[in-house]
PDB file of C-alpha atoms and ligand atoms in Angstrom:
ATOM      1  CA  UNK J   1       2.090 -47.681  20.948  1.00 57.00           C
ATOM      2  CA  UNK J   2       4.539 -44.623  20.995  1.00 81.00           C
ATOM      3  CA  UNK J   3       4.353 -41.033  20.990  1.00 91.00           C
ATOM      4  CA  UNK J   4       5.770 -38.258  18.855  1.00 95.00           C
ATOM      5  CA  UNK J   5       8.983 -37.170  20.904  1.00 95.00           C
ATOM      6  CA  UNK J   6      10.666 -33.972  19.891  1.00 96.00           C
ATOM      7  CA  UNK J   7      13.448 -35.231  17.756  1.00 96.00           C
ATOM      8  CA  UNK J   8      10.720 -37.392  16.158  1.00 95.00           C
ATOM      9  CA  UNK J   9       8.710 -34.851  14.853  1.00 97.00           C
ATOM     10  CA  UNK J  10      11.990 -32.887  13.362  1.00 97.00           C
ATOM     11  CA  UNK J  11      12.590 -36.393  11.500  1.00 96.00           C
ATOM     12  CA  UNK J  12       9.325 -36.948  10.432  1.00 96.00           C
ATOM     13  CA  UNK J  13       8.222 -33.508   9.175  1.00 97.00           C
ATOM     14  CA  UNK J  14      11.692 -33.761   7.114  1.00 97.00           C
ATOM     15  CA  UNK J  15      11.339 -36.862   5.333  1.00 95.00           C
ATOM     16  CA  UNK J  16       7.773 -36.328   4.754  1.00 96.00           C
ATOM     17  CA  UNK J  17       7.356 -32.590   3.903  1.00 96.00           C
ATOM     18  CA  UNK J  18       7.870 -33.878   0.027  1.00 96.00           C
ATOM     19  CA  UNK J  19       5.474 -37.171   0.122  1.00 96.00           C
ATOM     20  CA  UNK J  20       2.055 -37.360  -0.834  1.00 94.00           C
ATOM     21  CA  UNK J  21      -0.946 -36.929   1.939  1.00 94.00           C
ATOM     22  CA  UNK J  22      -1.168 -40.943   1.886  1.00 95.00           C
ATOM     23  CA  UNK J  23       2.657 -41.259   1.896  1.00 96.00           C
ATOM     24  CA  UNK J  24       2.812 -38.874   5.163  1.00 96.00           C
ATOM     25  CA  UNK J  25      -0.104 -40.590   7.003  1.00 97.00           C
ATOM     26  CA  UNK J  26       2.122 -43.746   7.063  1.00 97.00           C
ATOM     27  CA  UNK J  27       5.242 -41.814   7.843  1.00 96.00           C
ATOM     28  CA  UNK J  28       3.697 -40.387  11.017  1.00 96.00           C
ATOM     29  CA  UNK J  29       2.514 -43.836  12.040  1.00 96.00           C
ATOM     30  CA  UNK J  30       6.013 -45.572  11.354  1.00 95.00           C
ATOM     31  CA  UNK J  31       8.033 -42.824  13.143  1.00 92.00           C
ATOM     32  CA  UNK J  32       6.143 -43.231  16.284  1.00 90.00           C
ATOM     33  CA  UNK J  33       5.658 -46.698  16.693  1.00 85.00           C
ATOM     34  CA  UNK J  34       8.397 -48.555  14.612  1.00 83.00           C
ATOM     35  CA  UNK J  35       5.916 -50.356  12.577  1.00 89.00           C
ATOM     36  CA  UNK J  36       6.674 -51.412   9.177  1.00 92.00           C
ATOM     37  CA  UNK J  37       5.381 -49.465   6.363  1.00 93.00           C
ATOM     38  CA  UNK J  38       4.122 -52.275   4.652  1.00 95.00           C
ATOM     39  CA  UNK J  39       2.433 -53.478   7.393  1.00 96.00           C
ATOM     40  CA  UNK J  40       0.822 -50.011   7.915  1.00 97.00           C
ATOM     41  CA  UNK J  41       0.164 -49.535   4.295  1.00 97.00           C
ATOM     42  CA  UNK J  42      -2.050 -52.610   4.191  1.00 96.00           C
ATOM     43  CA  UNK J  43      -4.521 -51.499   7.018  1.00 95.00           C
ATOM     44  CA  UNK J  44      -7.543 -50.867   6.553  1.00 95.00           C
ATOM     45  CA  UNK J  45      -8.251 -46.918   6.036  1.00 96.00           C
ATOM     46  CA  UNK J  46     -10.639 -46.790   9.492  1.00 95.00           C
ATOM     47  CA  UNK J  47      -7.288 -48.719  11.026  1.00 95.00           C
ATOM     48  CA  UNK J  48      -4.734 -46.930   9.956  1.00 96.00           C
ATOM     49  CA  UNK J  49      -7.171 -43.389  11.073  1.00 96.00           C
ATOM     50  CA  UNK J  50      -8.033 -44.917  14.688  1.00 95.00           C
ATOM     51  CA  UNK J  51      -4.415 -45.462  15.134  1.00 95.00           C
ATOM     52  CA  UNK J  52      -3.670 -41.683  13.922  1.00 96.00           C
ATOM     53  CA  UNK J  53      -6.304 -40.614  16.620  1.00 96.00           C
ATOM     54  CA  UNK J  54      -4.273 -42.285  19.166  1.00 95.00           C
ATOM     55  CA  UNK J  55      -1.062 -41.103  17.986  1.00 96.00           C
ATOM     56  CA  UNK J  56      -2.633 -37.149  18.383  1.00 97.00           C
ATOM     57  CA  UNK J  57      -3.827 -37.737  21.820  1.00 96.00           C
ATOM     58  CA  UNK J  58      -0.602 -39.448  23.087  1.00 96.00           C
ATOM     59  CA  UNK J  59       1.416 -36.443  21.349  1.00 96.00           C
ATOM     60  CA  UNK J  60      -0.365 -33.435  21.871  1.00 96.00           C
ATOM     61  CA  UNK J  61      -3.631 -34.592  24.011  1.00 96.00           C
ATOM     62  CA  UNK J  62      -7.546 -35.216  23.257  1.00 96.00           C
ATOM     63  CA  UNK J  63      -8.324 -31.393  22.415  1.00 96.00           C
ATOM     64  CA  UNK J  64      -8.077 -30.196  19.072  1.00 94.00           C
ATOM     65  CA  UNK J  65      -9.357 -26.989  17.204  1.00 92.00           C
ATOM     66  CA  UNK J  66     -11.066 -27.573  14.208  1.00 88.00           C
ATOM     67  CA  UNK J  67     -11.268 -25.075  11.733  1.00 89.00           C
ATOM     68  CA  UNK J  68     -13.690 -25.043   8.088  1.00 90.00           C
ATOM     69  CA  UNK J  69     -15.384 -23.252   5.674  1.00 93.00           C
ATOM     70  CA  UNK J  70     -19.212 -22.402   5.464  1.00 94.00           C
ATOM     71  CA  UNK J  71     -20.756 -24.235   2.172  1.00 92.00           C
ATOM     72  CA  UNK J  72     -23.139 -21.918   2.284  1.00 92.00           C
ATOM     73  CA  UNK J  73     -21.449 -18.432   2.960  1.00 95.00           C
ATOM     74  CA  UNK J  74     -17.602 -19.425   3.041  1.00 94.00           C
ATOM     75  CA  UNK J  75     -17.470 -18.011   6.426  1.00 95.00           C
ATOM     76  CA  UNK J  76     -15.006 -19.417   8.293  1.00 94.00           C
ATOM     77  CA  UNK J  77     -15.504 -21.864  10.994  1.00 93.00           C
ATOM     78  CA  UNK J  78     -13.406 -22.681  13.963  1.00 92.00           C
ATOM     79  CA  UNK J  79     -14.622 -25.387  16.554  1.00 89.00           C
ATOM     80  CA  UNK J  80     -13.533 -27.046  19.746  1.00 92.00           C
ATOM     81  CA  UNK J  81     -12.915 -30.846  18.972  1.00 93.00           C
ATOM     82  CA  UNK J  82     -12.776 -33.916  21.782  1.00 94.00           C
ATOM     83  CA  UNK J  83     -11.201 -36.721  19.648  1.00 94.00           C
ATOM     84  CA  UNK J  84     -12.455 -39.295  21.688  1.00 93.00           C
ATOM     85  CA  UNK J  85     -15.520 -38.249  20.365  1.00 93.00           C
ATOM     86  CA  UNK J  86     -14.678 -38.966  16.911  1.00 93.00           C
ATOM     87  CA  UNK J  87     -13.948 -42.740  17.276  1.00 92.00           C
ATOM     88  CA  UNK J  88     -16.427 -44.937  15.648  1.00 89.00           C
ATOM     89  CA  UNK J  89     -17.667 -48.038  16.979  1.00 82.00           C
ATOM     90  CA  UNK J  90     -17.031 -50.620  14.882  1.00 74.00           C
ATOM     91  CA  UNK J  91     -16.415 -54.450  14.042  1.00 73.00           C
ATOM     92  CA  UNK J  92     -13.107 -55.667  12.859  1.00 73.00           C
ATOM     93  CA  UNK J  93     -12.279 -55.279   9.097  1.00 74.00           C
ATOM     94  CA  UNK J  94     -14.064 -57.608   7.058  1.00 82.00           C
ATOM     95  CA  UNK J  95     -15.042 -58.547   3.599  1.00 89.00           C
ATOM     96  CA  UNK J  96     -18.349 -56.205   2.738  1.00 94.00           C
ATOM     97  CA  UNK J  97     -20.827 -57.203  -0.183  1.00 96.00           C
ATOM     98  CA  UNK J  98     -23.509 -55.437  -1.713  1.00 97.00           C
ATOM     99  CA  UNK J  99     -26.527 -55.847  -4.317  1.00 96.00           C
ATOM    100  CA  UNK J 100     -26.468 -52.815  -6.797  1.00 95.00           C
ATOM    101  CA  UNK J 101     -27.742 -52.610 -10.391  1.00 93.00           C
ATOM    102  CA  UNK J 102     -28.055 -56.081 -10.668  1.00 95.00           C
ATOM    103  CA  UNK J 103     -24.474 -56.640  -9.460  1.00 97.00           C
ATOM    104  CA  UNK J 104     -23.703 -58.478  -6.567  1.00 97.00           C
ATOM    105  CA  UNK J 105     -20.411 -57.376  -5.482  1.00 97.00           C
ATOM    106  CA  UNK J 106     -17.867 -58.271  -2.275  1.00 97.00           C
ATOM    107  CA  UNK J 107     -15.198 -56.127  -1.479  1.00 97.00           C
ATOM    108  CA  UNK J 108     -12.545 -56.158   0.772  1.00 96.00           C
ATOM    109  CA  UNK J 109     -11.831 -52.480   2.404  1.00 96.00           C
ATOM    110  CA  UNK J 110      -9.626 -50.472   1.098  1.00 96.00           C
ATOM    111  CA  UNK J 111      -6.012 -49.733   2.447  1.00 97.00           C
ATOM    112  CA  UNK J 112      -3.499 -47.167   1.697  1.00 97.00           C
ATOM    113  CA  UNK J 113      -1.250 -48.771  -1.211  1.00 97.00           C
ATOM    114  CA  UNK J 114      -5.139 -48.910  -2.625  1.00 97.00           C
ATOM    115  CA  UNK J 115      -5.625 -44.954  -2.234  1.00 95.00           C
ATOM    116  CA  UNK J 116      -1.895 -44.544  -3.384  1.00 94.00           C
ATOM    117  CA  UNK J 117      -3.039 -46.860  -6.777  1.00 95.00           C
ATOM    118  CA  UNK J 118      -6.389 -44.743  -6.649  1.00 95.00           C
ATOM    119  CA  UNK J 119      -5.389 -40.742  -6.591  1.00 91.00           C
ATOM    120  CA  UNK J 120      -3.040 -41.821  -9.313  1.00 88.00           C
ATOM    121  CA  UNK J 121      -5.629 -43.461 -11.900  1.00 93.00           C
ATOM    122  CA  UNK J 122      -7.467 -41.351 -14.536  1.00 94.00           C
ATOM    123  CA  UNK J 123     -11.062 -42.388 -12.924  1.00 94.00           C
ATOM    124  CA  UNK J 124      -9.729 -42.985  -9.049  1.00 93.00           C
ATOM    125  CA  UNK J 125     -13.215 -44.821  -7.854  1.00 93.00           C
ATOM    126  CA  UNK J 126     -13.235 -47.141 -10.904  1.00 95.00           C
ATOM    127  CA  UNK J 127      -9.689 -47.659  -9.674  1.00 96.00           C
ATOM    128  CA  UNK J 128     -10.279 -48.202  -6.390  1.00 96.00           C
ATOM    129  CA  UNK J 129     -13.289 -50.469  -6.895  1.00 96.00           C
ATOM    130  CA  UNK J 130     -11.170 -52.755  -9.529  1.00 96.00           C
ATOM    131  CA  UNK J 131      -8.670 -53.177  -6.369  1.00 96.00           C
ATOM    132  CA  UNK J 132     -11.184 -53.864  -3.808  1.00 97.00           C
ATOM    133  CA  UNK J 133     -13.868 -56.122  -5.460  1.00 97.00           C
ATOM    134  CA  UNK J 134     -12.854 -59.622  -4.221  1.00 96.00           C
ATOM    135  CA  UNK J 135     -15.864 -61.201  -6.297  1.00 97.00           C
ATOM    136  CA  UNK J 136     -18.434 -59.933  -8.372  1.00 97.00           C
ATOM    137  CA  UNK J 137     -21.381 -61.933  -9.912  1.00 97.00           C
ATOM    138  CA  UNK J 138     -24.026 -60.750 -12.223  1.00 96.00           C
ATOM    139  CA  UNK J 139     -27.156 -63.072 -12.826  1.00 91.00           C
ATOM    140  CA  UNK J 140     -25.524 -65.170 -10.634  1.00 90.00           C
ATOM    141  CA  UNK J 141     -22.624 -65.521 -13.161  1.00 95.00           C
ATOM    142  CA  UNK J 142     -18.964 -64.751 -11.777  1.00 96.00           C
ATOM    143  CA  UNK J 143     -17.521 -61.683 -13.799  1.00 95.00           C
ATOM    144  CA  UNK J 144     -13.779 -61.238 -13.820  1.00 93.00           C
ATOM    145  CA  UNK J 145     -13.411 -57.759 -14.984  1.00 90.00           C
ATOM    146  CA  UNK J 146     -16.905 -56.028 -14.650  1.00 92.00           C
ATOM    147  CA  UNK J 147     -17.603 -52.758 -16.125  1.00 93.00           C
ATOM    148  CA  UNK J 148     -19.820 -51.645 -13.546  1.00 95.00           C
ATOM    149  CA  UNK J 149     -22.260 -48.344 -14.279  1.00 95.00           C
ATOM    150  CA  UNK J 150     -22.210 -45.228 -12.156  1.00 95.00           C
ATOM    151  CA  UNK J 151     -24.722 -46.052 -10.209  1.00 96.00           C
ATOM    152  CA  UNK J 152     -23.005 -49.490  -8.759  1.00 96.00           C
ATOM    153  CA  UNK J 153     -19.739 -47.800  -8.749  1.00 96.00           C
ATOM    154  CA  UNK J 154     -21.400 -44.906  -6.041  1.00 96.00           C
ATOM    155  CA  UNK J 155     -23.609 -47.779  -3.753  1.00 97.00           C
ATOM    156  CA  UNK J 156     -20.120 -49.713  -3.750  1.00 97.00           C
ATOM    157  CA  UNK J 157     -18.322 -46.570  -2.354  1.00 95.00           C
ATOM    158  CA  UNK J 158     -21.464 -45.993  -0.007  1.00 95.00           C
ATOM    159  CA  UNK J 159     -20.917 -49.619   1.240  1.00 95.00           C
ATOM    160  CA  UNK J 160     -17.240 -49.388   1.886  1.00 94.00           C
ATOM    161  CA  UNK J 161     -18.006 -45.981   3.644  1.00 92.00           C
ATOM    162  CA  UNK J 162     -20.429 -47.593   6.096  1.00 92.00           C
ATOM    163  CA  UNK J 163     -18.823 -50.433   6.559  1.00 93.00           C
ATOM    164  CA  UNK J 164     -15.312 -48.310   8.047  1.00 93.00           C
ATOM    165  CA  UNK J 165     -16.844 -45.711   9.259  1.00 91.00           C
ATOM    166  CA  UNK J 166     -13.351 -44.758  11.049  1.00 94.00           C
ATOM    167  CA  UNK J 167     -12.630 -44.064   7.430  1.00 93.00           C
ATOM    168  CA  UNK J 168     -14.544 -41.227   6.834  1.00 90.00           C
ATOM    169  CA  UNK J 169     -15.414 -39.034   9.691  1.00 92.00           C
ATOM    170  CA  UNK J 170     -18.546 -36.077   9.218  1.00 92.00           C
ATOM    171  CA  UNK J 171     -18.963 -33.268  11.602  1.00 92.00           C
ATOM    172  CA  UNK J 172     -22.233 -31.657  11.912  1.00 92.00           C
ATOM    173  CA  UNK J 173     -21.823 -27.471  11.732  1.00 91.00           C
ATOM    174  CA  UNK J 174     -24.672 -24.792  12.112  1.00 92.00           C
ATOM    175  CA  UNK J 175     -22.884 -21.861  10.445  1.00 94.00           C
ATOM    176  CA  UNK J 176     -23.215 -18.883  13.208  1.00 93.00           C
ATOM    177  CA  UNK J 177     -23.250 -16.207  10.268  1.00 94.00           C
ATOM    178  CA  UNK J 178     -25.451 -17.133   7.474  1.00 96.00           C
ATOM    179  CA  UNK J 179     -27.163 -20.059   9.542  1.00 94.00           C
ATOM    180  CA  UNK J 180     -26.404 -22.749   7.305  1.00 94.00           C
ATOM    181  CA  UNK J 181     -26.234 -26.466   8.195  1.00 94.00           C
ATOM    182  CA  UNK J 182     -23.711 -29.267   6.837  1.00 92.00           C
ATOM    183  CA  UNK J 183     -21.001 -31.243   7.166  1.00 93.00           C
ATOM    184  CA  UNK J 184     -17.422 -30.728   6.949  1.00 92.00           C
ATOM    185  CA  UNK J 185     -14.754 -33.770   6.804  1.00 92.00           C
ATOM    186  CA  UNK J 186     -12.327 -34.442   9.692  1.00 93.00           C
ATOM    187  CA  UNK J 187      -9.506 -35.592   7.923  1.00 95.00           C
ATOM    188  CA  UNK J 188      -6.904 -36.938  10.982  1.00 96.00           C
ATOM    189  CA  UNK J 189      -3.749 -37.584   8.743  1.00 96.00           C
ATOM    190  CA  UNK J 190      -4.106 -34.044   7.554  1.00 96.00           C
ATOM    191  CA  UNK J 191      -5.105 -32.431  10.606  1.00 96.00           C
ATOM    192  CA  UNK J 192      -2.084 -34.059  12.468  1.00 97.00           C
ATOM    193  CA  UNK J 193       0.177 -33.228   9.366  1.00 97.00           C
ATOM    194  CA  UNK J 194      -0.239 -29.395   9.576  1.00 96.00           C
ATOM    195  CA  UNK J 195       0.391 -29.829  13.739  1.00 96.00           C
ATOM    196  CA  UNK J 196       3.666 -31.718  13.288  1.00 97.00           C
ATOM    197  CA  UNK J 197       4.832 -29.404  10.031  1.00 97.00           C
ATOM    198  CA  UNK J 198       4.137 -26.446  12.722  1.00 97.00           C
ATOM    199  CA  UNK J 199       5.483 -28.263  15.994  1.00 97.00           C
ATOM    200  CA  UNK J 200       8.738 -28.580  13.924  1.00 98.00           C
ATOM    201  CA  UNK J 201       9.144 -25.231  12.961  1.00 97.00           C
ATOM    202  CA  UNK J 202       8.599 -24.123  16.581  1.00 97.00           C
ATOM    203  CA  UNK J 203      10.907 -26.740  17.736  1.00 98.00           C
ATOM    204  CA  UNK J 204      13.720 -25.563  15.148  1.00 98.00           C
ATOM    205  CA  UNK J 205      13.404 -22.210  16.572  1.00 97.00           C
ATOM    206  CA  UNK J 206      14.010 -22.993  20.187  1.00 97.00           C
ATOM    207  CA  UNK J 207      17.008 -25.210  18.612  1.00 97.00           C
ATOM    208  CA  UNK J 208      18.109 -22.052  16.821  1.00 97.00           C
ATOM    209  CA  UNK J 209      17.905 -19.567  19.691  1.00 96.00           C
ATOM    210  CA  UNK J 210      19.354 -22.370  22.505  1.00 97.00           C
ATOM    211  CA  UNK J 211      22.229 -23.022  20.269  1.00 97.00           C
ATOM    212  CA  UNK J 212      23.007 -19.410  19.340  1.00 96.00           C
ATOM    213  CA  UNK J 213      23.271 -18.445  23.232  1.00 96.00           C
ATOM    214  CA  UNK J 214      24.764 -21.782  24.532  1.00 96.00           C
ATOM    215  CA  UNK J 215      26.259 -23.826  22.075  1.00 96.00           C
ATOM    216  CA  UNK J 216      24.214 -26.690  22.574  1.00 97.00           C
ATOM    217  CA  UNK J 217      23.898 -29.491  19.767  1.00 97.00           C
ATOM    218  CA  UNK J 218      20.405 -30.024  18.093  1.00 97.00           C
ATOM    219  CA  UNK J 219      20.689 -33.501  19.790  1.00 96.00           C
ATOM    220  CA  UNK J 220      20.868 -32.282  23.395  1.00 97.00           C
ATOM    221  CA  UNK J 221      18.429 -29.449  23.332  1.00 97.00           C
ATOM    222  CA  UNK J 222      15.894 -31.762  21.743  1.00 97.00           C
ATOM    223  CA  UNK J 223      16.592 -34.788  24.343  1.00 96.00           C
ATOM    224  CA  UNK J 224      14.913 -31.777  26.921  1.00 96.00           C
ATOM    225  CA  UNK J 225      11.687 -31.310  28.394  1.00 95.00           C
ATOM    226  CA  UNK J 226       9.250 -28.675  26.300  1.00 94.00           C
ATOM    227  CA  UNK J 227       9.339 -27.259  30.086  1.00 95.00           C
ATOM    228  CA  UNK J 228      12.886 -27.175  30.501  1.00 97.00           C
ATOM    229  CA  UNK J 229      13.749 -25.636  26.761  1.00 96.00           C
ATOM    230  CA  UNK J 230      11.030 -23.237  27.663  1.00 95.00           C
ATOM    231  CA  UNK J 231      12.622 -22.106  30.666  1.00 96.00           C
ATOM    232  CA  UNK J 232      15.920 -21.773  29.027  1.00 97.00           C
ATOM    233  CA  UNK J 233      14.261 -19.435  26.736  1.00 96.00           C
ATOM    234  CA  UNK J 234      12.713 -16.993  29.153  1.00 95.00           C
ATOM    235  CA  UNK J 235      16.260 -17.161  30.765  1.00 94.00           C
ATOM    236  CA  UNK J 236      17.683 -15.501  27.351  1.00 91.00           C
ATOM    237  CA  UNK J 237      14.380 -13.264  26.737  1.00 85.00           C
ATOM    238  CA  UNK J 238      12.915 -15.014  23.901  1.00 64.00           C
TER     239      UNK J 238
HETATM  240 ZN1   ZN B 301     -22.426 -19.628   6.483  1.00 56.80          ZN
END
């Protein structure tokens, strides 16, 4: 597994800064390691998530700051995060199945090119669901396109959740102003988005101020150490 050099975050913030949020998720995983996007795009969510959290420590190390809002007041919250601490223990991806409403329903868990198909469809868990159900019997009866109530649709989504929970990751806040407890979701595509999108506009900075001063191309001022580019730029005063 690979890390995010310099020149790869340049590359990656600038072919992904106009794809979707499940678009860039795969981008950041195929610039590092070389893997192909349909390969990546067919893990499961938790899979695809675990490998992000490895990506972020390898890159820019295990400590994050997280930052949300208070449901209760709005309040903003900022927190210290240890990502090793957010990896679930788990078993390796397998089919699910669950008994709901008088369904009985296996699914397979969902990947990206399903949340791609899913943000796109008019009712995205009905969407999703139709993707992931492998098999669904009522009465004991096979069904091949059920219409499956509200209620189903939610305990098949509550079964998929617990079943990756790499997937969907909660963190537990006790809001310090109005004294509020919840739960705020730790998104790692998005968090490691927004650190790339502002790594690279650091990064193009230092290329703009190294160049100006020495002439340097893009190329070779990249190819250096954050240490060495930084102390080229006390040299010059920046
Ligand atoms: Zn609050």
């Amino acid at each position: 597994m690979g890390t995010l050099s310099a020149a790869d975050i340049l590359r990656v913030w600038e072919a992904a800064s106009s794809q979707r949020p499940v678009e860039r998720a795969l981008s950041l995983l195929a610039a590092s390691t070389g893997a192909r996007r349909d390969e990546l795009a067919r893990l499961p969510i938790g899979d695809r998530d675990a490998r992000l959290l490895d990506l972020r420590e390898r890159t820019f190390g295990p400590r994050a700051a997280g930052v949300a809002s208070c449901e209760g007041c709005g309040a903003r919250l900022e927190f210290a995060l240890e990502l090793p601490s957010l990896r679930a223990t788990r078993a390796p991806a397998s089919d699910g199945e669950v008994e709901a409403g008088g369904w009985h329903l296996r699914f397979r868990l969902p990947n990206s090119d399903d949340l791609e198909a899913a943000v796109g469809a008019d009712d995205p868990r009905r969407a999703l669901a139709a993707r992931c159900i492998v098999e669904a019997r009522r009465g004991g009866e096979p069904v091949a396109e059920p219409d499956l109530p509200p209620d189903t649709l939610a305990a098949l989504a509550a079964a998929m959740a617990a079943r990756d929970p790499q997937a969907e990751v909660l963190l537990d806040y006790r809001c310090p102003t109005c004294g509020a407890a919840g739960q705020t979701l730790f998104d790692i595509a998005a968090f490691l988005w927004e650190e790339v999108r502002a790594q690279a506009r650091r990064l193009l900075v230092e290329v703009a101020t190294l160049a100006r001063v020495f002439a340097w191309s893009e190329a070779d001022i990249l190819a250096m150490s954050a240490e060495r580019r930084r102390a080229y730029l006390e040299l010059v005063g920046d």
